[in-house]
Every structure is written in structure tokens, then in C-alpha cells.
XYZ file of C-alpha atoms in Angstrom:
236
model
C 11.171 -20.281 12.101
C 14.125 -18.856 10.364
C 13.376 -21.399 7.353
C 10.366 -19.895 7.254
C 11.252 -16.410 7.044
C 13.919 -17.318 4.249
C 11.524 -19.087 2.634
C 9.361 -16.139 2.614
C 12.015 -13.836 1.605
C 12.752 -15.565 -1.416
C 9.347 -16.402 -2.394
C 6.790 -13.316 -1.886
C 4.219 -14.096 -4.496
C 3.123 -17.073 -1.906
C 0.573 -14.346 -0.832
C -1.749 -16.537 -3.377
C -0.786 -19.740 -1.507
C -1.353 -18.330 2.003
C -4.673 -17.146 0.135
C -5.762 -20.328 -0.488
C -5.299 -21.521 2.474
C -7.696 -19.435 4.648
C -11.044 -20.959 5.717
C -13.250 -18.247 4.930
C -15.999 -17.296 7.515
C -19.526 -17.057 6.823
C -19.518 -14.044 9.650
C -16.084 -12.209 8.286
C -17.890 -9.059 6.435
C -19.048 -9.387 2.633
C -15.919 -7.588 1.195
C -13.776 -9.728 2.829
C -14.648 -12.512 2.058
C -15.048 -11.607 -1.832
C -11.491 -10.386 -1.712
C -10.606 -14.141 -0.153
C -12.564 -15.482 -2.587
C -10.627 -14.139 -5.733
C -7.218 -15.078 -6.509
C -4.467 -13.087 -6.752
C -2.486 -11.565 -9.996
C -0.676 -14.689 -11.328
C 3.276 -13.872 -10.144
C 4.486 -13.578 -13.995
C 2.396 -11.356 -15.403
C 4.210 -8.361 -16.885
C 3.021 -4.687 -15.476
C 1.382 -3.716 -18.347
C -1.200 -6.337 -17.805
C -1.997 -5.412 -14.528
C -4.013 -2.923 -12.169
C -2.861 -1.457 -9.092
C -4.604 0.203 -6.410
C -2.075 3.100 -4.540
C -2.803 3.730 -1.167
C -1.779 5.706 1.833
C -3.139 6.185 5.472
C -3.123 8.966 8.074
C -2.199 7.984 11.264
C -1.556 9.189 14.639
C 1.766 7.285 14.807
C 4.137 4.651 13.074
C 3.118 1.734 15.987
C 0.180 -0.484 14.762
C -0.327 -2.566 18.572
C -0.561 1.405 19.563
C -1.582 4.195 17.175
C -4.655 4.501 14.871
C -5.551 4.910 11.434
C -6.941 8.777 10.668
C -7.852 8.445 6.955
C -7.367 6.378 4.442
C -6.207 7.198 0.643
C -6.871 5.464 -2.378
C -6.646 5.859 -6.324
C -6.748 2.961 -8.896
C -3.994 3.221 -12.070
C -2.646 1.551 -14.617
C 0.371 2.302 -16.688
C -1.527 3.713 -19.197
C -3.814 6.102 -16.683
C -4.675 7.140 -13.658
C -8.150 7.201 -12.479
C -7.871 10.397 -10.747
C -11.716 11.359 -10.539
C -12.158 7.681 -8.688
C -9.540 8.743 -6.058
C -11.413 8.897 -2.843
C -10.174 9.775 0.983
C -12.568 8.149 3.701
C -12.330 9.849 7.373
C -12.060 7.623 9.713
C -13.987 8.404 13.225
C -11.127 8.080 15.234
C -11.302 11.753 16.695
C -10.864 10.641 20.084
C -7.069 9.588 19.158
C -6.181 12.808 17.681
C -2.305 13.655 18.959
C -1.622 17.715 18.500
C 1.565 16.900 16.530
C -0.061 15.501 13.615
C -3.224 17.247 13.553
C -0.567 20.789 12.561
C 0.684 18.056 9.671
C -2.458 16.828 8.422
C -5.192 18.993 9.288
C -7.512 16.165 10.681
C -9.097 17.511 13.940
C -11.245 15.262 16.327
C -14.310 18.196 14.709
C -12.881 16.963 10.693
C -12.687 13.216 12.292
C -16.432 13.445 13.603
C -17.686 13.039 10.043
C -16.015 10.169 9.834
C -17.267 6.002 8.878
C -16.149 3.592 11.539
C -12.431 1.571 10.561
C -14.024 -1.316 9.576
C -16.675 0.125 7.473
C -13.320 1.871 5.881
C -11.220 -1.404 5.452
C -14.561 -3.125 3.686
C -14.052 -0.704 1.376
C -10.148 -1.091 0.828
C -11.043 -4.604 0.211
C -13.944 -3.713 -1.968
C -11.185 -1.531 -4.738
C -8.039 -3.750 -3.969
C -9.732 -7.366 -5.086
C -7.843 -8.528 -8.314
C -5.272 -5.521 -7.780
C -1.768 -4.860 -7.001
C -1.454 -2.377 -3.997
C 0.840 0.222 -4.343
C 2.696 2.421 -1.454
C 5.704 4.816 -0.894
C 7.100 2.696 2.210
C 4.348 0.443 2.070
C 4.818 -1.610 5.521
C 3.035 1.386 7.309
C -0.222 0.336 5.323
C 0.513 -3.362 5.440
C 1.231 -3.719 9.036
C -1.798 -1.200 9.839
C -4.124 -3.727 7.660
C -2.606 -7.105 9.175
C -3.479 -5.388 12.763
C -6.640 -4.720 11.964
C -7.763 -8.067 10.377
C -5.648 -9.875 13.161
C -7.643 -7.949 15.969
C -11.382 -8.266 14.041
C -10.925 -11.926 12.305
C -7.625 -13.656 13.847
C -6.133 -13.110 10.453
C -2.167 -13.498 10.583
C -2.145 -10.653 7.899
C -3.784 -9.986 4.355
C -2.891 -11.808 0.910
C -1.668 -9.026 -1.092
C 1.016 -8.395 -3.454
C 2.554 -4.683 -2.195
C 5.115 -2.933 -4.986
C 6.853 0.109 -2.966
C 7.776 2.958 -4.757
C 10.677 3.577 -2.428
C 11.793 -0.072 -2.306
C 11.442 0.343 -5.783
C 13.590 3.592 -6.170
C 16.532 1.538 -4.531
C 16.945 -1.901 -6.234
C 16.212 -0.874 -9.840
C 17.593 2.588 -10.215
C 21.185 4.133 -10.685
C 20.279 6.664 -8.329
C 19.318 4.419 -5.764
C 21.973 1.582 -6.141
C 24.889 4.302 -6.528
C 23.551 5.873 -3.042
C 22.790 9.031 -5.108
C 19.851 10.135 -3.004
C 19.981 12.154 -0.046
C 16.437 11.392 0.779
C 14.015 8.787 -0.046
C 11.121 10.964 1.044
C 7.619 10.308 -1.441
C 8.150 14.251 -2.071
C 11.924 14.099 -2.213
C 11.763 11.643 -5.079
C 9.257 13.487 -6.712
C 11.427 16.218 -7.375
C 14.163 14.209 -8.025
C 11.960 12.868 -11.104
C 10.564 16.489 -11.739
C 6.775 15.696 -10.586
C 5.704 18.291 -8.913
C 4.495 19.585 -5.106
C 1.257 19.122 -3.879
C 0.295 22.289 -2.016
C -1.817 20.097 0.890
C -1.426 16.965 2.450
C -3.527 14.690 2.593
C -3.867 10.724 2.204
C -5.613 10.890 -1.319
C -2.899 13.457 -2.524
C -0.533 11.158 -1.284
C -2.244 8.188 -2.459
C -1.985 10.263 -5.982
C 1.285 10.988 -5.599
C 2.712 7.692 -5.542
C 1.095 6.665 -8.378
C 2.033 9.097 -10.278
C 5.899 8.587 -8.544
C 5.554 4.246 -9.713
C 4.355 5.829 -13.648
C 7.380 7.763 -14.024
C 9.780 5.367 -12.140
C 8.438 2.418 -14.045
C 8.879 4.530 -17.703
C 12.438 5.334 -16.540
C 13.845 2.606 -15.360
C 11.879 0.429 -18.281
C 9.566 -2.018 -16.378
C 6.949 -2.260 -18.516
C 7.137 -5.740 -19.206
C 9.103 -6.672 -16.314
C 6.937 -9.688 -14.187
C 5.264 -8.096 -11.299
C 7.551 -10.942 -8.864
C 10.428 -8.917 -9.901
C 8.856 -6.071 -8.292
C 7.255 -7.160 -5.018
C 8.467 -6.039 -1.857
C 10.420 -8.371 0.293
């Protein structure tokens, strides 16, 4: 088991491998199995090349096995652009979940959640804008772990085959700031003003979702990774 893990930890672009090895289900939904079905960035392809899909989710609480997901926020980029009309935020009808705490944070009431598609009509969609994509989150095992519970619980999926770049991971490895323990905070808004970007006035998962793209666009023009491969940059 520990080989494994090491094995894993050195090696994170085997998200194609583990890819390739799922059977894919006639019953798993459509979008799933078209994301399955379409292989991954190659490992050594430089950032410029690529597409990434920034997301972030709303949820009641940081514990997959016991907490829901509220909304979830997405916007497709590339270094060149943002696609900032295409950035979407789908509600997620999980009303019934609603804790008081983060309702005063985020605004979404079990009235505002009522509106809302059903989680898996919501991940079918994720799946729909991340095929052939890198995805792309400030702390990014909230989303991950969130997306391996839910395909673990629906299709007895271990987890899904994704590359994930983190903005904050990404903050600490590549620049002085971050190596030198310059940063007080490693907060998505924090670093935002630490690069000058500034404050969204409401919070939301698609302003977030927009905000850590536009976070990755600066960091990556900064720290000069255009051309860097996109294994340099995946998490661990």
C-alpha cells in the first residue's frame, strides 16, 4: 500500500492510465461515459497548448462521507482568455441540508436551493465542460474529494481521472513568495491581493470559479510557466 501511494506521488499524470483502465458501463449516465471515453491531456504538453476548466463548489461543510454540495462553479480559460460569458453556477437542490452558518456566507437558502437541478444532473454537466480539460481549483481537494464521493456512491468509482493544477499548491512550490514563507495567508482572496487582482463584492461559486482563473493567469505570467509541461504543475 505504501508503494502504491509513493508510486502515486511521484507519478500523477497516471490519471490517463487509471483512465484506461475503467470498464465503462452501458448504464453509467451519457456524460460520463463520454468523459471515460476521451483521453486525457498528454502529461508533456506545455500550458499554452492546453484548456482548463476552473471550478469551485458550495458546500455545507469540508467532510465529503458527511456534508453536501450547494452549488457548483465553473468557467473555461486558456492563457490567452477567459470565457467569462460561458461561466455558469448550477444550484443544486440540496435545500434540505442548508446549515445557518453558511447560508450568512453564501447566501444559498433552502427557498434559493429549491430552484435547484438534482447533484447528478449537476455532475453530468461538470463532466460534460471538463472532457479534454485540465481542472483548475484554489485548494482543489475540496472539489476532488466531493467528485470521487459522488461517483464512488452512484457508480463504485474509486475517484475520477483528472489532472487538477491548484492555484494555491501552485502559489507555494513555484513562487519566491511562497518558498521564502512570505505569505501570511494562502486564502484565494488573500493571494489575489497579493498579485493586485481585485475583490469581488459577492460570493459565490462562479465568482470564485472566476477568480481562480484569473489568480492561475497572473501566477502563471509571473512566475513564467507558459511553456512549462502541465506534469510539472499537477497537484500531488
Amino acid at each position: 500500500m505504501l508503494t502504491d501511494w509513493l508510486q502515486h506521488w511521484k507519478h500523477p499524470s497516471d490519471a490517463e492510465a487509471q483512465r484506461q483502465r475503467i470498464q465503462i458501463n452501458s448504464h453509467w449516465s451519457a456524460a460520463l461515459q463520454a468523459y471515460l471515453s476521451h483521453p486525457l491531456p498528454h502529461p508533456d504538453t506545455p500550458l499554452s497548448d492546453l484548456r482548463f476548466l476552473a471550478l469551485d463548489f458550495e458546500t455545507t461543510g469540508l467532510v465529503p462521507a458527511h456534508d453536501q454540495i450547494l452549488s457548483i462553479g465553473m468557467v473555461d480559460l486558456t492563457l490567452e482568455a477567459i470565457d467569462i460569458a460561458g461561466h455558469e453556477e448550477l444550484l443544486i437542490n440540496h435545500g434540505q441540508f442548508v446549515k445557518p452558518e453558511t447560508a450568512r456566507i453564501n447566501g444559498l437558502t433552502p427557498h434559493v436551493l429549491a430552484q435547484g437541478i438534482a447533484l447528478a444532473d449537476g455532475m453530468n454537466r461538470l463532466l460534460e465542460r471538463a472532457q479534454g480539460k485540465i481542472l483548475l481549483a484554489h485548494h482543489h481537494q475540496i472539489e476532488k474529494c466531493f467528485i470521487a464521493t459522488f461517483l464512488r456512491q452512484r457508480y463504485q468509482l474509486k475517484s475520477l481521472p483528472a489532472y487538477f493544477v491548484d492555484t494555491l499548491d501552485l502559489e507555494k512550490r513555484f513562487s519566491y513568495a511562497g518558498k521564502s514563507k512570505h505569505h501570511h495567508s494562502y486564502q484565494l482572496n488573500d493571494l489575489r491581493r497579493y498579485y493586485h487582482l481585485p475583490d469581488y463584492s459577492t460570493h459565490s461559486a462562479a465568482s470564485d470559479a472566476l477568480a481562480c482563473g484569473e489568480l492561475f493567469l497572473v501566477q502563471v505570467k509571473k512566475l513564467n510557466l507558459q511553456q512549462a509541461p502541465i506534469r510539472q504543475l499537477l497537484t500531488r
